[in-house]
Amino acid sequence: MAWHLVKLYSRFIIAYIKTITAYKPLFVIMDVVINVAFTLIQLTVVWLLLYRFEGISSWSFYEIVLLYNLNIFSYSLSAMFIWNPMKDLQMMVRDGSFDSMLIKPINPLLHMIFKQFSHGHLITVIFGVVIFFKCFNALHIEMTWEWSIWLAVNILGAVLIHSAIMILAGSISFWAVKSDSLFQMVIYDFRTLTNYPIQIYGRGVQLLLAFVIPYAFVNYFPARLLLDKEDSSIFPNLFIYGTPLVGMISMGLAYAVWRRGIRRYESSGS
């Protein structure tokens, strides 16, 4: 079954790539340029901030860059597959075109994911690999096989968290006619808070980023383990191991909400 889905997805992606390269080559280039520029701008902001203050709450420049890269790298891996479908879901529900997702012999969520691929985020993933190596070298982190496996597992957990948040934000479209503002706030505004150590925020924001919208498990807690770093946050050290578990729980919750939204959509007569 899994191999069948991989083959099916590869065919969808080939068709999608042929379409955008045949009709929208300029848009492909612009997407790549915009994503690279956005990453460079955010890194420049971090550098300017750290250049002035020499650190943030005991975190050095390259430690902050590692924190940022864990966030943007896992986000981009997720966004390659999930961002476009969830962004488009609002319009599909509004104009009724989501009906076409329900009449095909494939899971509707998989069908939406298979239909398109966010090529612009792929270059950010590649860029992120380079940043990882730069940070590991600057921070003298030796990536043994054990640490490499641990990092891969935590990145997978972080990808699940990002994907779950995107699916939850997109699923609001089944209940709300217009959800652009919520999508923007959850996917962008809250996520950027974790570009910096969360202990610089008040208790309420820390609790929000750990238990309500668990972006802290994307980068902050894994970075603390990777850097063997103590800090003044309100959470126990046990949380630094929680990313894979939080990722699975978040994804299960997101899929349950998605299924409930589909049942509501079907019963609404759309």
C-alpha positions as a printed NumPy array, in Angstrom:
array([[  0.   ,   0.   ,   0.   ],
       [  2.76 ,   2.45 ,   0.953],
       [  4.695,   1.729,  -2.249],
       [  1.511,   2.241,  -4.278],
       [  1.048,   5.692,  -2.692],
       [  4.676,   6.61 ,  -3.437],
       [  4.229,   5.659,  -7.11 ],
       [  0.947,   7.564,  -7.282],
       [  2.481,  10.644,  -5.697],
       [  5.453,  10.571,  -8.083],
       [  3.055,  10.609, -11.046],
       [  1.147,  13.562,  -9.624],
       [  4.384,  15.475,  -9.031],
       [  5.698,  14.773, -12.544],
       [  2.444,  16.089, -14.009],
       [  2.579,  19.148, -11.737],
       [  6.187,  19.947, -12.652],
       [  5.396,  19.64 , -16.367],
       [  2.503,  22.035, -15.938],
       [  4.364,  24.785, -14.068],
       [  7.478,  24.574, -16.247],
       [  5.405,  24.705, -19.425],
       [  3.115,  27.564, -18.428],
       [  4.618,  29.34 , -15.394],
       [  8.436,  29.196, -15.531],
       [  8.746,  32.802, -14.334],
       [  6.593,  32.051, -11.281],
       [  8.818,  29.081, -10.422],
       [ 11.909,  31.296, -10.472],
       [ 10.185,  34.006,  -8.446],
       [  9.071,  31.498,  -5.807],
       [ 12.648,  30.3  ,  -5.389],
       [ 14.044,  33.846,  -5.226],
       [ 11.416,  34.976,  -2.716],
       [ 12.011,  32.031,  -0.379],
       [ 15.794,  32.486,  -0.421],
       [ 15.471,  36.24 ,   0.066],
       [ 13.073,  35.778,   2.975],
       [ 15.486,  33.395,   4.714],
       [ 18.448,  35.719,   4.175],
       [ 16.497,  38.714,   5.478],
       [ 15.521,  36.894,   8.663],
       [ 19.109,  35.754,   9.229],
       [ 20.301,  39.325,   8.691],
       [ 17.82 ,  40.561,  11.301],
       [ 19.185,  37.979,  13.753],
       [ 22.751,  39.052,  12.98 ],
       [ 21.963,  42.753,  13.476],
       [ 20.204,  42.047,  16.743],
       [ 23.023,  39.866,  18.055],
       [ 25.679,  42.281,  16.788],
       [ 24.213,  44.963,  19.009],
       [ 23.501,  42.882,  22.117],
       [ 26.091,  40.052,  21.688],
       [ 23.545,  37.46 ,  22.697],
       [ 19.982,  36.849,  23.798],
       [ 19.423,  35.392,  27.256],
       [ 22.782,  33.516,  27.208],
       [ 22.236,  32.267,  23.63 ],
       [ 25.049,  33.163,  21.21 ],
       [ 24.688,  34.098,  17.534],
       [ 25.192,  30.602,  16.103],
       [ 22.974,  29.076,  18.777],
       [ 20.191,  31.45 ,  17.709],
       [ 20.869,  30.62 ,  14.052],
       [ 20.597,  26.901,  14.883],
       [ 17.323,  27.613,  16.681],
       [ 16.058,  29.523,  13.647],
       [ 17.197,  26.849,  11.213],
       [ 15.507,  24.013,  13.095],
       [ 12.312,  26.032,  12.769],
       [ 12.537,  27.079,   9.107],
       [ 14.002,  23.77 ,   7.903],
       [ 11.237,  21.608,   9.403],
       [  8.62 ,  24.168,   8.359],
       [  9.838,  24.105,   4.745],
       [  9.846,  20.296,   4.665],
       [  6.229,  20.344,   5.785],
       [  5.2  ,  23.297,   3.611],
       [  6.439,  21.568,   0.437],
       [  3.483,  19.191,   0.79 ],
       [  0.921,  20.772,   3.122],
       [  1.021,  24.562,   2.757],
       [ -0.568,  24.99 ,  -0.685],
       [ -3.422,  22.485,  -0.105],
       [ -4.391,  24.036,   3.231],
       [ -4.088,  27.578,   1.881],
       [ -6.356,  26.69 ,  -1.045],
       [ -8.896,  24.793,   1.068],
       [-10.831,  27.932,   2.042],
       [-11.614,  28.807,  -1.576],
       [-12.399,  25.176,  -2.467],
       [-14.928,  24.926,   0.359],
       [-16.424,  28.297,  -0.535],
       [-16.92 ,  27.592,  -4.249],
       [-17.809,  23.916,  -3.836],
       [-14.814,  22.565,  -5.761],
       [-13.889,  20.505,  -2.706],
       [-16.635,  18.135,  -3.857],
       [-14.199,  16.744,  -6.432],
       [-11.933,  15.599,  -3.579],
       [-14.722,  13.446,  -2.168],
       [-15.661,  11.464,  -5.263],
       [-12.212,  10.047,  -6.037],
       [-11.093,   6.606,  -4.76 ],
       [ -8.379,   8.133,  -2.563],
       [ -8.27 ,   9.779,   0.844],
       [ -9.267,  13.471,   0.322],
       [ -6.333,  14.777,   2.36 ],
       [ -3.846,  12.673,   0.388],
       [ -5.504,  13.738,  -2.856],
       [ -5.045,  17.42 ,  -2.01 ],
       [ -1.422,  16.85 ,  -1.01 ],
       [ -0.67 ,  14.805,  -4.113],
       [ -2.086,  17.411,  -6.503],
       [  0.618,  20.01 ,  -5.941],
       [  4.081,  20.6  ,  -4.617],
       [  5.509,  23.849,  -3.204],
       [  8.732,  24.   ,  -5.195],
       [  9.721,  27.329,  -3.621],
       [ 10.183,  25.7  ,  -0.222],
       [ 12.522,  23.059,  -1.656],
       [ 15.345,  25.585,  -2.065],
       [ 14.881,  26.627,   1.576],
       [ 15.358,  22.998,   2.612],
       [ 18.594,  22.795,   0.629],
       [ 19.714,  26.118,   2.075],
       [ 18.885,  24.818,   5.538],
       [ 21.223,  21.853,   5.153],
       [ 24.087,  24.267,   4.449],
       [ 23.191,  26.329,   7.525],
       [ 23.146,  23.192,   9.687],
       [ 26.697,  22.306,   8.68 ],
       [ 27.836,  25.885,   9.298],
       [ 26.275,  25.923,  12.769],
       [ 27.656,  22.511,  13.733],
       [ 31.121,  23.604,  12.689],
       [ 30.932,  26.96 ,  14.498],
       [ 29.519,  25.381,  17.677],
       [ 31.926,  22.422,  17.559],
       [ 29.089,  19.896,  17.511],
       [ 30.302,  16.463,  16.424],
       [ 27.502,  14.671,  14.61 ],
       [ 27.979,  11.015,  15.471],
       [ 25.623,   8.37 ,  14.113],
       [ 23.655,   8.501,  17.36 ],
       [ 23.25 ,  12.286,  17.22 ],
       [ 22.426,  12.159,  13.5  ],
       [ 19.63 ,   9.648,  14.118],
       [ 18.364,  11.717,  17.049],
       [ 18.356,  14.872,  14.887],
       [ 16.494,  13.108,  12.064],
       [ 13.84 ,  11.778,  14.473],
       [ 13.342,  15.212,  16.022],
       [ 13.111,  16.893,  12.617],
       [ 10.472,  14.331,  11.644],
       [  8.573,  15.154,  14.837],
       [  8.907,  18.871,  14.058],
       [  7.599,  18.297,  10.52 ],
       [  4.577,  16.495,  11.98 ],
       [  3.94 ,  19.428,  14.322],
       [  4.1  ,  21.961,  11.475],
       [  1.895,  19.752,   9.295],
       [ -0.645,  19.284,  12.08 ],
       [ -0.868,  23.033,  12.715],
       [ -1.321,  23.713,   8.988],
       [ -4.058,  21.063,   8.723],
       [ -5.818,  22.394,  11.828],
       [ -5.648,  25.972,  10.526],
       [ -6.871,  24.878,   7.09 ],
       [ -9.681,  22.765,   8.551],
       [-11.214,  25.877,  10.13 ],
       [-12.476,  26.553,   6.592],
       [-15.133,  23.876,   7.138],
       [-16.646,  26.032,   9.885],
       [-15.633,  29.601,   8.958],
       [-16.351,  31.158,   5.569],
       [-13.224,  33.294,   5.707],
       [-10.176,  32.1  ,   7.665],
       [ -7.253,  33.93 ,   6.016],
       [ -6.432,  35.979,   9.1  ],
       [ -6.37 ,  32.942,  11.377],
       [ -4.222,  31.025,   8.904],
       [ -1.783,  33.934,   8.735],
       [ -1.614,  34.346,  12.508],
       [ -1.105,  30.667,  13.333],
       [  1.243,  29.694,  10.498],
       [  3.405,  32.824,  10.42 ],
       [  2.988,  35.124,  13.406],
       [  3.116,  32.556,  16.196],
       [  5.793,  30.468,  14.472],
       [  8.228,  33.373,  14.241],
       [  8.123,  33.756,  18.025],
       [ 10.264,  30.633,  18.305],
       [ 13.051,  32.11 ,  16.2  ],
       [ 14.344,  33.209,  19.603],
       [ 14.582,  31.393,  22.967],
       [ 11.099,  31.284,  24.462],
       [ 12.29 ,  32.171,  27.964],
       [ 12.523,  35.796,  26.811],
       [  8.705,  35.878,  26.704],
       [  6.227,  35.996,  29.55 ],
       [  4.771,  32.909,  31.18 ],
       [  1.569,  33.09 ,  29.126],
       [  3.405,  33.063,  25.783],
       [  5.65 ,  30.21 ,  26.929],
       [  2.613,  28.11 ,  27.869],
       [  0.939,  28.962,  24.559],
       [  3.99 ,  27.826,  22.548],
       [  4.325,  24.602,  24.515],
       [  0.745,  23.391,  25.042],
       [ -1.644,  25.216,  22.693],
       [  0.379,  25.791,  19.519],
       [  3.416,  23.597,  20.298],
       [  6.033,  25.384,  18.207],
       [  8.476,  25.227,  21.152],
       [  8.854,  21.498,  20.464],
       [  9.882,  22.267,  16.879],
       [ 13.173,  23.915,  17.762],
       [ 13.552,  25.244,  21.311],
       [ 13.483,  21.975,  23.254],
       [ 15.504,  19.975,  20.664],
       [ 18.095,  22.778,  20.532],
       [ 18.479,  22.696,  24.303],
       [ 19.255,  18.989,  24.143],
       [ 21.6  ,  19.347,  21.182],
       [ 23.489,  22.199,  22.84 ],
       [ 23.264,  20.717,  26.367],
       [ 21.863,  24.056,  27.429],
       [ 20.233,  25.024,  30.717],
       [ 17.98 ,  28.064,  30.872],
       [ 15.363,  29.814,  32.905],
       [ 12.211,  28.619,  31.151],
       [  9.337,  27.289,  33.263],
       [  9.389,  23.772,  31.794],
       [ 11.05 ,  20.627,  33.152],
       [ 14.09 ,  19.156,  31.389],
       [ 11.992,  16.157,  30.358],
       [ 10.435,  18.334,  27.649],
       [ 13.655,  18.3  ,  25.617],
       [ 12.848,  14.698,  24.629],
       [  9.219,  15.327,  23.733],
       [  9.267,  16.423,  20.082],
       [  8.552,  13.021,  18.413],
       [  5.682,  12.26 ,  20.816],
       [  4.172,  15.743,  20.516],
       [  4.428,  15.445,  16.719],
       [  2.459,  12.189,  16.642],
       [ -0.186,  13.461,  19.076],
       [ -0.572,  16.724,  17.152],
       [ -0.96 ,  14.927,  13.839],
       [ -3.545,  12.547,  15.269],
       [ -5.557,  15.465,  16.647],
       [ -5.292,  17.397,  13.378],
       [ -6.516,  14.433,  11.339],
       [ -9.455,  13.918,  13.722],
       [-10.469,  17.577,  13.257],
       [-10.044,  17.22 ,   9.482],
       [-12.337,  14.193,   9.422],
       [-14.919,  15.999,  11.529],
       [-14.749,  18.971,   9.172],
       [-15.348,  16.744,   6.149],
       [-18.418,  15.218,   7.827],
       [-19.743,  18.701,   8.478],
       [-19.059,  19.709,   4.869],
       [-20.94 ,  16.687,   3.536],
       [-23.903,  17.297,   5.8  ],
       [-24.079,  20.964,   4.857],
       [-25.218,  20.203,   1.31 ],
       [-22.287,  22.131,  -0.228]])
